[in-house]
Each structure stands twice: as C-alpha cells, then as structure tokens.
Tab-separated table of C-alpha atoms in Angstrom:
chain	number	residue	atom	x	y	z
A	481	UNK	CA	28.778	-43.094	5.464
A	482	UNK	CA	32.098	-44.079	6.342
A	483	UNK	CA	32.731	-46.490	8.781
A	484	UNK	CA	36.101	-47.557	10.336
A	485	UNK	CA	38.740	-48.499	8.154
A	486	UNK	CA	41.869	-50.905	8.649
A	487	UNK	CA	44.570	-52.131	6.086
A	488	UNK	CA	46.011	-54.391	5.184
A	489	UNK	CA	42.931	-56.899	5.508
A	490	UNK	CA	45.304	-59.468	5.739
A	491	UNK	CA	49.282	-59.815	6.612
A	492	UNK	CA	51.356	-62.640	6.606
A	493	UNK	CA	54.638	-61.956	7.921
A	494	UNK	CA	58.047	-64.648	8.732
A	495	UNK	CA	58.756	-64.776	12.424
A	496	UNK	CA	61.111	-61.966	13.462
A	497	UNK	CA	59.505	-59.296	10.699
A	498	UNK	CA	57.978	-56.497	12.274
A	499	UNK	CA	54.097	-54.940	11.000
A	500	UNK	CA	52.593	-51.863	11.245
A	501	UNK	CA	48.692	-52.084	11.155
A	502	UNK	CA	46.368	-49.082	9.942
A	503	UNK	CA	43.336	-47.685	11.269
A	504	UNK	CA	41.205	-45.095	9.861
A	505	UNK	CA	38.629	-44.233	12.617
A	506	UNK	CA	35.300	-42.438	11.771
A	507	UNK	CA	35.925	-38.690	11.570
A	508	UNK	CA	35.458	-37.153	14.753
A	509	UNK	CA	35.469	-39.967	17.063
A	510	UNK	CA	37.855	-38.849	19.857
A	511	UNK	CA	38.897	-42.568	21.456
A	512	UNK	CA	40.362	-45.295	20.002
A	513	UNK	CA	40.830	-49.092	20.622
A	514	UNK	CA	42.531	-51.465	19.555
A	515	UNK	CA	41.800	-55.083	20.657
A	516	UNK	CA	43.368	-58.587	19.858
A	517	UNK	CA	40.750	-61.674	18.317
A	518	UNK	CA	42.691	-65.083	18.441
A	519	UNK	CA	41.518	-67.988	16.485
A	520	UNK	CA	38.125	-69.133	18.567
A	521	UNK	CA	38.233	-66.364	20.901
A	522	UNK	CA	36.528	-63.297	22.371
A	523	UNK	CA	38.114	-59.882	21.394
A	524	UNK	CA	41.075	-59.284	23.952
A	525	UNK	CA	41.798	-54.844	24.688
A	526	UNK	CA	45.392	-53.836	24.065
A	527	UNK	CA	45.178	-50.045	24.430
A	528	UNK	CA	42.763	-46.957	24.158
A	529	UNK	CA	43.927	-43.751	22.792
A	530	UNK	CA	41.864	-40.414	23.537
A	531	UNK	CA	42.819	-37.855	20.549
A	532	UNK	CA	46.393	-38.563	20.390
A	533	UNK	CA	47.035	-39.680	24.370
A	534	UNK	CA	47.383	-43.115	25.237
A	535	UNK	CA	45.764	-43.372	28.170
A	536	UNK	CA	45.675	-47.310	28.375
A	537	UNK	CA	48.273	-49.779	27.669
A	538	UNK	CA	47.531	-52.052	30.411
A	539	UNK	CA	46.326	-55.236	27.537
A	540	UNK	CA	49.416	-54.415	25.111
A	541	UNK	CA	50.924	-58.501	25.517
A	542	UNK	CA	54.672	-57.191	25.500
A	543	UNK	CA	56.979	-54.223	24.635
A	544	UNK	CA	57.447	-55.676	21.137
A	545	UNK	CA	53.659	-54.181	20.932
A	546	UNK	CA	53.961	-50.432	20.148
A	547	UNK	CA	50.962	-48.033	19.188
A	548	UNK	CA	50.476	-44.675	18.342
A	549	UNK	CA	48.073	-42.063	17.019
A	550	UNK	CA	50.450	-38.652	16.510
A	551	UNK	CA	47.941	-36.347	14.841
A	552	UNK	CA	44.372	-37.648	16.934
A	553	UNK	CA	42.860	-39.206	13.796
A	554	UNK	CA	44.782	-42.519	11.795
A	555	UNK	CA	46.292	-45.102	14.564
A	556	UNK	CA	49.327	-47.220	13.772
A	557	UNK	CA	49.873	-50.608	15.935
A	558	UNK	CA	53.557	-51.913	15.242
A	559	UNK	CA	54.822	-55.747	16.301
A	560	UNK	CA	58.381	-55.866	16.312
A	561	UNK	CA	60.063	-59.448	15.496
A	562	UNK	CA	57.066	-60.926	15.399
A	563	UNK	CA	56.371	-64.573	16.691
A	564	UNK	CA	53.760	-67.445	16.282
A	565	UNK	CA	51.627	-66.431	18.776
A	566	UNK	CA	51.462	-62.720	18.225
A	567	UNK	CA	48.762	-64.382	14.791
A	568	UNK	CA	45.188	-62.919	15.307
A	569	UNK	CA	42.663	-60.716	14.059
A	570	UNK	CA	43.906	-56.958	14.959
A	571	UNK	CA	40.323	-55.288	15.675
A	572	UNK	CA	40.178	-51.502	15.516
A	573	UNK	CA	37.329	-49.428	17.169
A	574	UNK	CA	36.709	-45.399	17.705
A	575	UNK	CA	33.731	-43.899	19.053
A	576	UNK	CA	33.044	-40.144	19.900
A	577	UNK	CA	32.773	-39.037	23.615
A	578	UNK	CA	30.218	-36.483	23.513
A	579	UNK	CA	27.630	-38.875	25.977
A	580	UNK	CA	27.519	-41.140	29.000
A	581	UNK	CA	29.000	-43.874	27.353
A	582	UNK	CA	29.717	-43.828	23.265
A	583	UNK	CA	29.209	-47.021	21.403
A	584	UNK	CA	32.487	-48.214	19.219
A	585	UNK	CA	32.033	-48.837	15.844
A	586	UNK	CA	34.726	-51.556	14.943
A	587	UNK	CA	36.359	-52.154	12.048
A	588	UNK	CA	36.695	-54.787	9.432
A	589	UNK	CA	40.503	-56.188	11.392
A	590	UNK	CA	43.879	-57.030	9.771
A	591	UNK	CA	43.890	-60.935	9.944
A	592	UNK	CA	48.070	-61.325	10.892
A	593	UNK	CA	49.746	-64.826	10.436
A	594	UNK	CA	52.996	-65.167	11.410
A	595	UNK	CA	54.749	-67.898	9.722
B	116	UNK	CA	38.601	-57.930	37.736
B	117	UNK	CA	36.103	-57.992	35.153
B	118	UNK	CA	34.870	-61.385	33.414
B	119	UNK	CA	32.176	-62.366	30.778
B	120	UNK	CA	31.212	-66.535	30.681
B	121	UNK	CA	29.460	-67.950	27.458
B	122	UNK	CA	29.648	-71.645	28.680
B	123	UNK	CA	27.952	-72.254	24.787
B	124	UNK	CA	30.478	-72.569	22.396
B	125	UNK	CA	28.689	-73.752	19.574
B	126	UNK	CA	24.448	-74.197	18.543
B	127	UNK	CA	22.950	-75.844	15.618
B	128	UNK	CA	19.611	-75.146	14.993
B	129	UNK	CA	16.951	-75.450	12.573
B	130	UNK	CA	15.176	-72.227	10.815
B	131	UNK	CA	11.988	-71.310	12.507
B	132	UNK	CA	13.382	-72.198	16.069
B	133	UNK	CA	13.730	-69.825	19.030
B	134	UNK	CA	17.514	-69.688	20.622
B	135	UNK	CA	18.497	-69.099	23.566
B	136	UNK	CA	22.447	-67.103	23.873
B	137	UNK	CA	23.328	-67.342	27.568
B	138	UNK	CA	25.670	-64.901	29.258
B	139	UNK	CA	27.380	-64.475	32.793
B	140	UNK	CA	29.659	-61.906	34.268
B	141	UNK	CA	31.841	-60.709	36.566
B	142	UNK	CA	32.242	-57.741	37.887
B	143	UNK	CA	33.422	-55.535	41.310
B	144	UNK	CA	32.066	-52.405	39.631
B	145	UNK	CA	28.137	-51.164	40.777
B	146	UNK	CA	27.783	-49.508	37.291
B	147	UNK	CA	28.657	-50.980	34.380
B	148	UNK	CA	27.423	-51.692	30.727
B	149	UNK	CA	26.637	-54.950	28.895
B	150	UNK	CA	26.453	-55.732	24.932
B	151	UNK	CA	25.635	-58.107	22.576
B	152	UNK	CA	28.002	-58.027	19.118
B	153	UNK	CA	27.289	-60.387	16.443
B	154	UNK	CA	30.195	-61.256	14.304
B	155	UNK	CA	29.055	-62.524	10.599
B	156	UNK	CA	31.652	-64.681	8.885
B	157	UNK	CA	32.980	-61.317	6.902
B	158	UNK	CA	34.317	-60.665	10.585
B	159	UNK	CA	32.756	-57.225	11.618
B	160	UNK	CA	31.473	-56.615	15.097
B	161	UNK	CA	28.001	-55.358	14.582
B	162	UNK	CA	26.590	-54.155	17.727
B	163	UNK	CA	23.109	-55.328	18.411
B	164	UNK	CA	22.044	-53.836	22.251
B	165	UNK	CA	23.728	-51.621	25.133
B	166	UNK	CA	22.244	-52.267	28.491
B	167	UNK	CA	23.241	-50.175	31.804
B	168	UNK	CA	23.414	-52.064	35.060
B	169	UNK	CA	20.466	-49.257	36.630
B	170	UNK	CA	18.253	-50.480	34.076
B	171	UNK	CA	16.526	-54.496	34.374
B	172	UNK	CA	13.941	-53.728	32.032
B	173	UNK	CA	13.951	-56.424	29.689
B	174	UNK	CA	13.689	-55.406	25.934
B	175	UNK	CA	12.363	-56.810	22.649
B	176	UNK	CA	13.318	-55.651	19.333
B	177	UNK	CA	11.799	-57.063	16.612
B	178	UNK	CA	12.848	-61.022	16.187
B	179	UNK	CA	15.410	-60.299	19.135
B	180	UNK	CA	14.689	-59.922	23.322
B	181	UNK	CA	16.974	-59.928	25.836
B	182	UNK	CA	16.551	-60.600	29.674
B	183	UNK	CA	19.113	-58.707	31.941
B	184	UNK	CA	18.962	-60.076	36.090
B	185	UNK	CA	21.458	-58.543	37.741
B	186	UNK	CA	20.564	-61.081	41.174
B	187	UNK	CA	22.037	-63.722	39.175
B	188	UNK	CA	24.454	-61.496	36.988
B	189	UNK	CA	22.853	-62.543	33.705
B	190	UNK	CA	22.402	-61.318	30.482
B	191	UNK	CA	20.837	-63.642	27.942
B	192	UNK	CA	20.009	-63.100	24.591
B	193	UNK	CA	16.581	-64.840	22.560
B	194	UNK	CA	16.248	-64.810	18.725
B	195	UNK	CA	13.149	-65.969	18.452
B	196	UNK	CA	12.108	-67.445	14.860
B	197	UNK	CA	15.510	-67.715	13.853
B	198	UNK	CA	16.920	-67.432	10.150
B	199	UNK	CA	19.917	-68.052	8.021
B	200	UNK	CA	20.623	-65.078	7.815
B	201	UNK	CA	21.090	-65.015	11.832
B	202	UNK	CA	24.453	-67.513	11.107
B	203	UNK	CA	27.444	-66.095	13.556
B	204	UNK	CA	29.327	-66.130	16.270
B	205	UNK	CA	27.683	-63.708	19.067
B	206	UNK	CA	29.921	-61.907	21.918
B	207	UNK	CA	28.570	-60.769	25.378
B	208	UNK	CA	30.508	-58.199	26.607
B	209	UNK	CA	31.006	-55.939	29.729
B	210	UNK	CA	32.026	-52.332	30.061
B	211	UNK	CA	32.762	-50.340	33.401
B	212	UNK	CA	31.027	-46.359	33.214
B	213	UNK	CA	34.019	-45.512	35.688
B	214	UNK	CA	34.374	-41.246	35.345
B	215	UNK	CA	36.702	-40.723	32.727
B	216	UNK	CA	37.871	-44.616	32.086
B	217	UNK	CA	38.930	-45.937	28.799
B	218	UNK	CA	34.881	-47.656	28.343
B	219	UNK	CA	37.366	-50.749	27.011
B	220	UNK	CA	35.243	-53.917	26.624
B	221	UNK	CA	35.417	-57.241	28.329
B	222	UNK	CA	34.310	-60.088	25.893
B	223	UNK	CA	33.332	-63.422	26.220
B	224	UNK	CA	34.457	-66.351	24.507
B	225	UNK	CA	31.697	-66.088	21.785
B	226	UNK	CA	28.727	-68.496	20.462
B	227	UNK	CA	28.824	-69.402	17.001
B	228	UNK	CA	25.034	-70.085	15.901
B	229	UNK	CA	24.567	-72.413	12.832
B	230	UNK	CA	21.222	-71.492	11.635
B	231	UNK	CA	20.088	-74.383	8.856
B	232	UNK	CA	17.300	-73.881	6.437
C-alpha cells in the first residue's frame, strides 16, 4: 500500500533561496508532523497539523519556517532565505486518530543543503 | 520538559552477538508512551515497539526484547543474535497521551549499530 510520500528527496538550495517541501500523507490519516533530522541527530518536532489546523508550532526554529496543509491531505513546509544551518533531513509523518494513541508512519525526508 | 538520553553513540559488533541499546528519559508527565525506530541507511523511520507507561511488562518479539523500569526511567532495547541486516542507527523516543495533544515525539540522539559478518 501506499506509504507516506515526500519530494524532492533531495534539495540543494544557495543561502537566501527559499524551498517548499512536499508531503503526501497516507490517505486518511487526520494529523500530521513534520520534524527536523540534523546531521548525527535525533529527529527534532516543528509542527503538527490535525486535518488542515495547525495546532502546534511551538518546534518551528524561526518565522522564516512556514507550513501549511489548506485542503487536510498534502502538507507544504516553506524556508524563506534560507541559511547554513536551516541543512537537515525534513521528516514527514501522518497517522490516523481513530485510537488512544495512533502510530506515525514517516516518510522517506527531503535531505536540504544549503550552500 | 520532556527528554530522551542514549549516552551510546556508536556499537560495533560481531554477527551472532547479543546487543544491548540503552535508553533514559525524562519526563513530568504520569502517562506517556515510549518507542523504538530503527533508521536503515535508506533513512526511513521504521517503527519497531510502542510501550505505555501503565504497562512494565517486558516483551520479546522474535530476535528483539525490550525491558521497560519505570523506577529507574528506562527503556532498553536487546537484539539478541544479531545480523547484518540489523546495521542502523536506532532512536528511543517519548510521547505524552495528554487528552487531545499533538502525540509529537521526543527523540534521542540515536545509536548507530555496525553489525559485521
């Protein structure tokens, strides 16, 4: 079946560009996340939609970081003027909400260097 | 605030042996969750367990067990008879069950297990 998708796989951009990252979640899944991998590190959250609310922000790093999900289903995480340290692994995960707690399925990332 | 410690960064091992995967966290909350993701060199997070902070009952599942002791707020993960094929870098991670919250995840640093033939 399909699992979550993200595009581009990989992005390289020159400091200042902005991105926009894809994700495709599984159909149906009501939440959202999107999380940050640096090199060497632990998945970091930057924000949790529910259909198309954000409900949490609280991990997006600044307010060049800008995400939405307007129709519930495909998310879109923009960087405006990106910088060095904004190059990482963009994670994307959805899972359905119809228990006690709903595992996320995660997707393959967008692997962003900033040049 | 919520914390997950993998004080192993990296293990080498030889095919056949058991591993050990230490984990330690941090948390205010009385009910939470706790995973274990491994993350194969293609990049995916493939979850391998969910354990709720009720439940101390330690599991096996096939090659892997885990031991959950919430008295010294530990979650440690065994592969016995380890493979190749077992080659990644594994993530502990923590998850409040607060009424409604966002269920975001809490990761640790990682381990990255080198599993030679």
């Amino acid at each position: 079946g399909a699992g979550v998708s993200q595009s581009p796989r990989y992005k390289v951009a020159k400091r200042g560009q902005d991105v926009a990252l894809r994700c495709d979640p599984i159909s149906g899944h009501v939440s959202l996340f999107w999380y940050q991998q640096a090199l060497g590190q632990g998945p970091e959250f930057l924000t949790y939609f529910q259909n198309e609310a954000q409900l949490d922000k609280s991990g997006l790093p600044s307010d060049r970081f800008f995400a939405e999900r307007p129709e519930g289903s495909v998310s879109t995480l923009k960087i405006q003027r990106t910088q060095q340290e904004d190059s990482a692994v963009y994670l994307c995960a959805s899972s359905s909400r119809d228990r006690t707690y709903n595992e996320q399925f995660f997707g393959p990332g967008t692997r962003l260097t900033v040049l | 605030a919520q914390k997950v410690t993998q004080a192993q960064t990296e293990i080498s091992v030889v095919e056949k042996e058991d591993v050990t995967l230490d984990c330690v966290y941090e948390t205010r909350d009385t009910t939470y969750y706790l995973f274990w993701y491994k993350q194969p060199p293609s990049g995916e997070l493939v979850f391998l367990i969910r354990r709720n902070s009720f439940d101390e009952q330690n599991e096996i599942s096939g090659r892997y067990s885990w031991n959950f002791q919430k008295s010294t707020s530990s979650f440690n993960f065994t592969i016995t008879a380890s493979q190749v094929v077992d080659s990644a870098v594994y993530f502990c991670a923590l998850s409040d069950i607060t009424q409604g919250g966002s269920e975001k995840l809490v990761f640790g640093k990682g381990m990255k297990l080198t599993v030679n033939p």
